[in-house]
């Protein structure tokens, strides 16, 4: 059955291995199932929920588009565009924020994490961020949304918002309730410096993540310095339970090799970390280095990237402006 796929990535710099293994790699697989219709969005409106330097933002928008393409998203097959170019996203977000309940948003753990201790000083945009995310998805009647594990709660909220809108305006099935696509394994890649913390763009230590623009030397160096524990690698996957760093590194290796964790565990059973780290660095280099080189090459051609985004936005706008028009009619505008 053909699926309508929608997903987004924030242009906030430092796209990393977690973004790739948790989301972008899956975007490419879904695109390659030929009958799917795929839309991948550079969510620049989401990026400004925390303060951005305008010049950096512009650069990061292009870099995110370049990353999509370098990872294998083909602009001739999938729509690649940036959110701010399609005004329906902002309009739909406002309408949907008027049917969403404060209680629902109060439960969002990502807001709590990002706002930190001083919630009073966080922007309203950061708080209502998941409503904009729902607008993104619902405008395109997306049936499936590939994301990493950290976006699960936002997708559940999106489903609630869709159902509430349909109910409130007596329009059954008008907004399509999407299915999240979260991989069963390796959907949460952890920091190289702390196996219980998510790998993240905003971690102040660059050693905590493999960036998609890293070269071979950087990859080997970061893996060499990655946190481990004093034991040799276990004989069975169940013995990883209290060894988050070992579990994360073996998970990364498995995901890169498209193999089960159990297979990787048996490959390195009883070996020490230095031997495993060598193989892991090689596996990473094999996948990441070509992506990194391609990103750098694409970034030299700003015109090309701007054209991709412009053409993608035109296509996205055709779909989204039809949906927002119907939405406005339902609301009574
Ligand atoms: P963002 O930009 O934080 O991350 C982009 C994608 O990468 C995944 N991801 C990870 N997966 C595994 N391990 C990690 N350490 C890791 N870090 C990030 C994220 O789950 C995500 O899939 N709110 C979204 C962007 C968004 C969106 C949307 C997504 C806006 N509108 C509509 C889907 C549909 C976000 O901030 O992703």
Coordinates of C-alpha atoms and ligand atoms in Angstrom, one line a residue:
X1 CA 0.0 0.0 0.0
X2 CA 1.4 3.4 -0.8
X3 CA 2.1 5.7 2.1
X4 CA 2.1 9.4 2.4
X5 CA 5.2 10.2 4.4
X6 CA 6.0 13.5 6.1
X7 CA 8.9 14.3 8.4
X8 CA 10.9 17.3 9.5
X9 CA 14.3 18.2 10.8
X10 CA 15.3 21.4 12.5
X11 CA 18.0 23.5 10.9
X12 CA 19.9 24.2 14.1
X13 CA 23.3 23.0 12.9
X14 CA 25.3 20.0 13.9
X15 CA 23.1 17.3 12.4
X16 CA 24.5 14.1 13.9
X17 CA 24.5 10.4 13.8
X18 CA 21.3 10.2 16.0
X19 CA 19.5 12.3 13.4
X20 CA 20.8 9.9 10.7
X21 CA 20.2 6.5 12.3
X22 CA 17.0 7.6 14.1
X23 CA 15.3 9.3 11.2
X24 CA 17.0 10.3 8.0
X25 CA 18.2 6.8 7.1
X26 CA 14.6 5.7 7.4
X27 CA 13.4 8.6 5.2
X28 CA 15.7 7.2 2.4
X29 CA 14.4 3.7 2.8
X30 CA 10.8 4.9 2.7
X31 CA 11.5 7.0 -0.4
X32 CA 13.0 4.0 -2.1
X33 CA 9.8 2.0 -1.7
X34 CA 8.7 3.5 -5.0
X35 CA 5.0 3.9 -4.5
X36 CA 5.4 6.1 -1.4
X37 CA 4.9 9.9 -1.6
X38 CA 7.5 11.6 0.6
X39 CA 7.8 15.1 1.9
X40 CA 10.8 16.1 4.0
X41 CA 10.7 19.5 5.6
X42 CA 13.4 21.8 6.9
X43 CA 11.5 23.1 9.9
X44 CA 12.8 26.6 10.2
X45 CA 9.8 27.9 12.0
X46 CA 10.5 25.4 14.7
X47 CA 14.1 26.5 14.9
X48 CA 13.2 30.0 16.0
X49 CA 11.5 28.8 19.1
X50 CA 14.9 29.3 20.6
X51 CA 17.0 32.3 19.7
X52 CA 18.9 32.0 16.4
X53 CA 21.5 34.2 14.7
X54 CA 19.7 35.1 11.3
X55 CA 22.9 34.5 9.3
X56 CA 23.6 31.2 10.9
X57 CA 19.9 30.1 10.4
X58 CA 20.1 30.8 6.7
X59 CA 23.3 28.8 6.5
X60 CA 21.8 25.9 8.5
X61 CA 18.7 25.8 6.3
X62 CA 20.9 25.2 3.3
X63 CA 23.0 22.7 5.3
X64 CA 20.0 20.7 6.3
X65 CA 18.8 20.5 2.7
X66 CA 22.3 19.5 1.7
X67 CA 22.3 16.8 4.4
X68 CA 19.0 15.4 3.1
X69 CA 20.4 15.1 -0.4
X70 CA 23.8 13.8 0.7
X71 CA 22.1 11.0 2.7
X72 CA 20.2 9.9 -0.4
X73 CA 16.9 11.9 -0.5
X74 CA 16.4 12.6 -4.2
X75 CA 14.6 15.9 -4.8
X76 CA 13.3 14.5 -8.1
X77 CA 11.4 11.8 -6.2
X78 CA 10.6 13.5 -2.8
X79 CA 9.6 17.0 -1.9
X80 CA 12.3 18.9 0.0
X81 CA 11.3 22.3 1.2
X82 CA 11.5 24.7 4.1
X83 CA 8.5 25.3 6.3
X84 CA 8.6 29.2 6.4
X85 CA 8.1 29.3 2.6
X86 CA 4.6 27.7 2.9
X87 CA 2.4 30.1 4.9
X88 CA -0.3 27.4 5.5
X89 CA 1.9 26.0 8.3
X90 CA 1.6 29.1 10.4
X91 CA -2.1 29.5 9.7
X92 CA -2.9 25.9 10.5
X93 CA -0.8 26.0 13.7
X94 CA -2.9 28.9 14.9
X95 CA -6.2 27.2 14.1
X96 CA -5.1 24.0 15.7
X97 CA -3.8 25.8 18.8
X98 CA -7.4 27.0 19.4
X99 CA -8.6 23.4 19.6
X100 CA -5.6 22.0 21.6
X101 CA -5.8 22.0 25.4
X102 CA -3.3 23.6 27.7
X103 CA -3.4 20.4 29.8
X104 CA -2.2 18.4 26.8
X105 CA 0.8 20.7 26.2
X106 CA 1.6 20.8 29.9
X107 CA 2.5 17.1 29.7
X108 CA 5.1 17.5 26.9
X109 CA 8.4 16.3 28.3
X110 CA 10.5 17.9 25.6
X111 CA 9.2 21.4 26.6
X112 CA 10.1 20.7 30.2
X113 CA 13.6 19.5 29.2
X114 CA 14.2 22.4 26.8
X115 CA 12.8 25.2 29.0
X116 CA 14.8 24.0 31.9
X117 CA 14.3 25.4 35.4
X118 CA 13.1 28.8 34.3
X119 CA 10.0 28.1 32.4
X120 CA 8.7 31.6 32.7
X121 CA 11.5 32.8 30.4
X122 CA 10.9 30.2 27.6
X123 CA 9.2 31.5 24.5
X124 CA 5.5 30.8 23.8
X125 CA 6.7 29.3 20.6
X126 CA 8.7 26.7 22.4
X127 CA 5.6 25.8 24.4
X128 CA 3.3 25.5 21.5
X129 CA 5.9 23.9 19.3
X130 CA 4.1 20.5 19.1
X131 CA 1.0 22.2 17.7
X132 CA 3.0 23.5 14.8
X133 CA 4.4 20.0 14.3
X134 CA 0.8 18.7 14.2
X135 CA 0.0 21.4 11.5
X136 CA 3.0 20.2 9.5
X137 CA 1.8 16.7 9.4
X138 CA -1.9 17.2 9.1
X139 CA -1.7 19.7 6.2
X140 CA -0.4 16.9 3.9
X141 CA -2.8 14.1 5.0
X142 CA 0.4 12.2 6.0
X143 CA -0.3 8.6 6.8
X144 CA 3.1 7.8 8.3
X145 CA 5.6 9.9 10.1
X146 CA 9.2 8.5 10.5
X147 CA 10.9 9.9 13.6
X148 CA 13.3 9.0 16.4
X149 CA 12.0 7.8 19.7
X150 CA 12.1 11.3 21.3
X151 CA 9.3 12.6 19.0
X152 CA 6.8 9.8 20.1
X153 CA 4.9 12.0 22.5
X154 CA 4.5 14.8 20.0
X155 CA 3.0 12.4 17.5
X156 CA 0.5 11.1 20.0
X157 CA -0.5 14.7 20.6
X158 CA -0.8 15.2 16.9
X159 CA -3.2 12.3 16.7
X160 CA -5.3 13.8 19.6
X161 CA -5.4 17.2 17.9
X162 CA -6.5 15.7 14.6
X163 CA -9.3 13.8 16.3
X164 CA -10.4 16.9 18.4
X165 CA -10.6 19.1 15.3
X166 CA -12.6 16.5 13.3
X167 CA -14.9 16.2 16.3
X168 CA -15.3 19.9 17.0
X169 CA -16.1 20.7 13.4
X170 CA -18.2 17.6 12.7
X171 CA -15.8 16.6 9.9
X172 CA -15.1 12.9 10.4
X173 CA -11.8 11.9 8.8
X174 CA -11.1 15.4 7.5
X175 CA -7.7 15.5 9.2
X176 CA -6.0 12.1 8.8
X177 CA -4.8 10.6 12.0
X178 CA -1.1 9.6 11.2
X179 CA 0.9 6.6 12.3
X180 CA 4.3 7.1 13.8
X181 CA 7.1 5.1 12.3
X182 CA 9.6 4.6 15.0
X183 CA 12.2 1.8 14.5
X184 CA 12.0 -1.0 17.2
X185 CA 15.7 -0.9 17.7
X186 CA 18.2 1.9 17.7
X187 CA 15.6 4.7 17.6
X188 CA 17.4 6.6 20.4
X189 CA 21.1 7.1 19.9
X190 CA 22.9 8.2 23.1
X191 CA 25.7 10.6 23.7
X192 CA 29.3 9.2 23.3
X193 CA 30.1 10.8 26.7
X194 CA 27.2 9.5 28.7
X195 CA 25.1 6.5 27.7
X196 CA 22.0 7.7 29.5
X197 CA 21.9 11.1 27.7
X198 CA 20.5 11.4 24.2
X199 CA 23.0 12.4 21.5
X200 CA 22.0 16.0 20.8
X201 CA 22.9 19.0 18.7
X202 CA 22.8 21.2 21.7
X203 CA 25.4 19.3 23.8
X204 CA 28.2 21.7 24.4
X205 CA 30.8 19.0 23.9
X206 CA 31.4 18.1 20.3
X207 CA 33.0 14.9 21.5
X208 CA 29.5 13.7 22.6
X209 CA 28.3 13.2 19.0
X210 CA 29.4 12.2 15.5
X211 CA 28.4 15.1 13.2
X212 CA 27.4 14.2 9.7
X213 CA 30.1 16.6 8.5
X214 CA 32.9 14.9 10.5
X215 CA 35.9 13.4 8.6
X216 CA 37.7 10.1 9.2
X217 CA 40.1 11.6 11.8
X218 CA 37.4 13.2 13.7
X219 CA 35.4 10.0 13.8
X220 CA 38.3 7.9 15.0
X221 CA 39.2 10.4 17.6
X222 CA 35.7 10.7 19.0
X223 CA 35.2 7.0 19.1
X224 CA 38.6 6.6 20.8
X225 CA 37.5 9.1 23.5
X226 CA 34.0 7.7 23.8
X227 CA 33.1 6.6 27.3
X228 CA 33.1 2.9 28.1
X229 CA 33.3 0.7 31.2
X230 CA 36.1 -1.5 32.6
X231 CA 34.6 -4.9 31.6
X232 CA 35.2 -6.8 28.3
X233 CA 32.2 -6.9 25.9
X234 CA 29.5 -9.3 27.0
X235 CA 28.7 -12.7 25.7
X236 CA 24.9 -12.0 25.7
X237 CA 22.8 -9.0 24.8
X238 CA 20.9 -9.3 28.1
X239 CA 24.2 -8.6 29.9
X240 CA 24.1 -5.0 28.5
X241 CA 21.2 -4.0 30.8
X242 CA 23.4 -2.1 33.2
X243 CA 26.1 -1.1 30.7
X244 CA 24.5 1.9 28.8
X245 CA 27.7 2.9 27.0
X246 CA 28.5 -0.6 25.7
X247 CA 24.9 -1.0 24.7
X248 CA 24.8 2.3 22.8
X249 CA 28.1 1.7 20.9
X250 CA 27.0 -1.9 20.0
X251 CA 23.6 -0.5 19.0
X252 CA 25.3 2.1 16.7
X253 CA 27.5 -0.6 15.1
X254 CA 24.4 -2.8 14.6
X255 CA 22.4 0.0 13.0
X256 CA 25.2 0.9 10.7
X257 CA 25.6 -2.8 9.6
X258 CA 21.8 -3.3 9.4
X259 CA 22.1 -6.3 11.8
X260 CA 20.5 -7.3 15.1
X261 CA 22.1 -6.4 18.3
X262 CA 22.5 -10.1 19.1
X263 CA 24.7 -10.6 16.1
X264 CA 27.0 -7.7 17.0
X265 CA 27.2 -9.0 20.6
X266 CA 28.4 -12.4 19.4
X267 CA 30.8 -10.8 16.9
X268 CA 32.6 -9.0 19.8
X269 CA 31.9 -11.4 22.7
X270 CA 34.6 -11.3 25.3
X271 CA 36.8 -8.8 23.3
X272 CA 38.0 -5.6 24.8
X273 CA 36.8 -2.1 23.8
X274 CA 39.8 -1.0 21.9
X275 CA 39.4 -3.8 19.3
X276 CA 35.7 -3.1 19.0
X277 CA 36.2 0.7 18.7
X278 CA 38.5 0.2 15.8
X279 CA 35.8 -1.8 13.9
X280 CA 33.1 0.7 14.9
X281 CA 35.2 3.7 13.7
X282 CA 35.7 1.9 10.4
X283 CA 32.0 1.2 10.0
X284 CA 31.2 4.8 10.9
X285 CA 33.7 6.1 8.4
X286 CA 32.4 4.0 5.6
X287 CA 28.9 5.5 6.0
X288 CA 29.6 9.0 7.3
X289 CA 32.6 10.1 5.3
X290 CA 30.9 10.0 1.9
X291 CA 27.9 11.9 3.4
X292 CA 30.2 14.4 4.9
X293 CA 32.1 15.0 1.6
X294 CA 28.8 15.3 -0.3
X295 CA 27.4 17.9 2.2
X296 CA 30.6 20.0 1.8
X297 CA 30.4 19.7 -2.0
X298 CA 26.7 20.7 -2.1
X299 CA 27.3 23.7 0.2
X300 CA 29.5 25.2 -2.4
X301 CA 26.5 25.5 -4.7
X302 CA 24.1 27.7 -2.8
X303 CA 22.1 28.4 -6.0
X304 CA 21.4 24.7 -6.5
X305 CA 20.2 24.3 -2.9
X306 CA 18.0 27.4 -3.0
X307 CA 16.4 26.1 -6.3
X308 CA 15.7 22.8 -4.7
X309 CA 14.0 24.5 -1.7
X310 CA 12.1 26.9 -3.9
X311 CA 10.8 24.2 -6.2
X312 CA 10.0 22.0 -3.3
X313 CA 8.1 24.8 -1.6
X314 CA 6.0 25.4 -4.7
X315 CA 5.0 21.7 -4.7
X316 CA 4.3 21.7 -1.0
X317 CA 2.3 24.9 -1.2
X318 CA 0.0 23.4 -3.8
X319 CA -1.0 20.6 -1.4
X320 CA -1.0 22.7 1.8
X321 CA -2.9 25.7 0.5
X322 CA -5.8 23.5 -0.6
X323 CA -6.0 21.9 2.8
X324 CA -5.9 25.2 4.7
X325 CA -8.6 26.6 2.5
X326 CA -10.9 23.6 3.5
X327 CA -9.9 24.0 7.1
X328 CA -10.8 27.7 7.1
X329 CA -14.2 26.9 5.6
X330 CA -14.9 24.3 8.3
X331 CA -14.0 26.8 11.0
X332 CA -16.4 29.4 9.5
X333 CA -14.0 31.9 8.0
Ligands
LIG1 P1 14.9 17.2 15.4 O1 15.4 18.3 14.4 O2 15.3 17.4 16.9 O3 15.5 15.8 15.0 C1 15.3 15.3 13.7 C2 15.0 13.8 13.7 O4 16.1 13.1 14.4 C3 15.6 12.3 15.4 N1 16.7 12.3 16.5 C4 17.2 11.2 17.0 N2 16.9 9.9 16.8 C5 17.6 9.0 17.5 N3 18.6 9.3 18.4 C6 18.9 10.6 18.7 N4 19.8 10.9 19.6 C7 18.1 11.6 18.0 N5 18.2 13.0 18.0 C8 17.2 13.4 17.1 C9 14.4 13.0 15.9 O5 13.5 12.1 16.6 C10 13.8 13.5 14.6 O6 13.0 12.4 14.0 N6 10.1 18.2 16.2 C11 11.0 17.6 15.3 C12 11.0 18.2 13.9 C13 9.6 18.2 13.3 C14 8.9 17.1 12.8 C15 7.7 17.7 12.2 C16 9.1 15.8 12.7 C17 8.9 19.3 13.1 N7 7.7 19.0 12.4 C18 6.7 16.9 11.6 C19 8.1 15.0 12.1 C20 7.0 15.5 11.6 C21 12.4 17.8 15.8 O7 12.7 18.7 16.6 O8 13.4 17.0 15.3

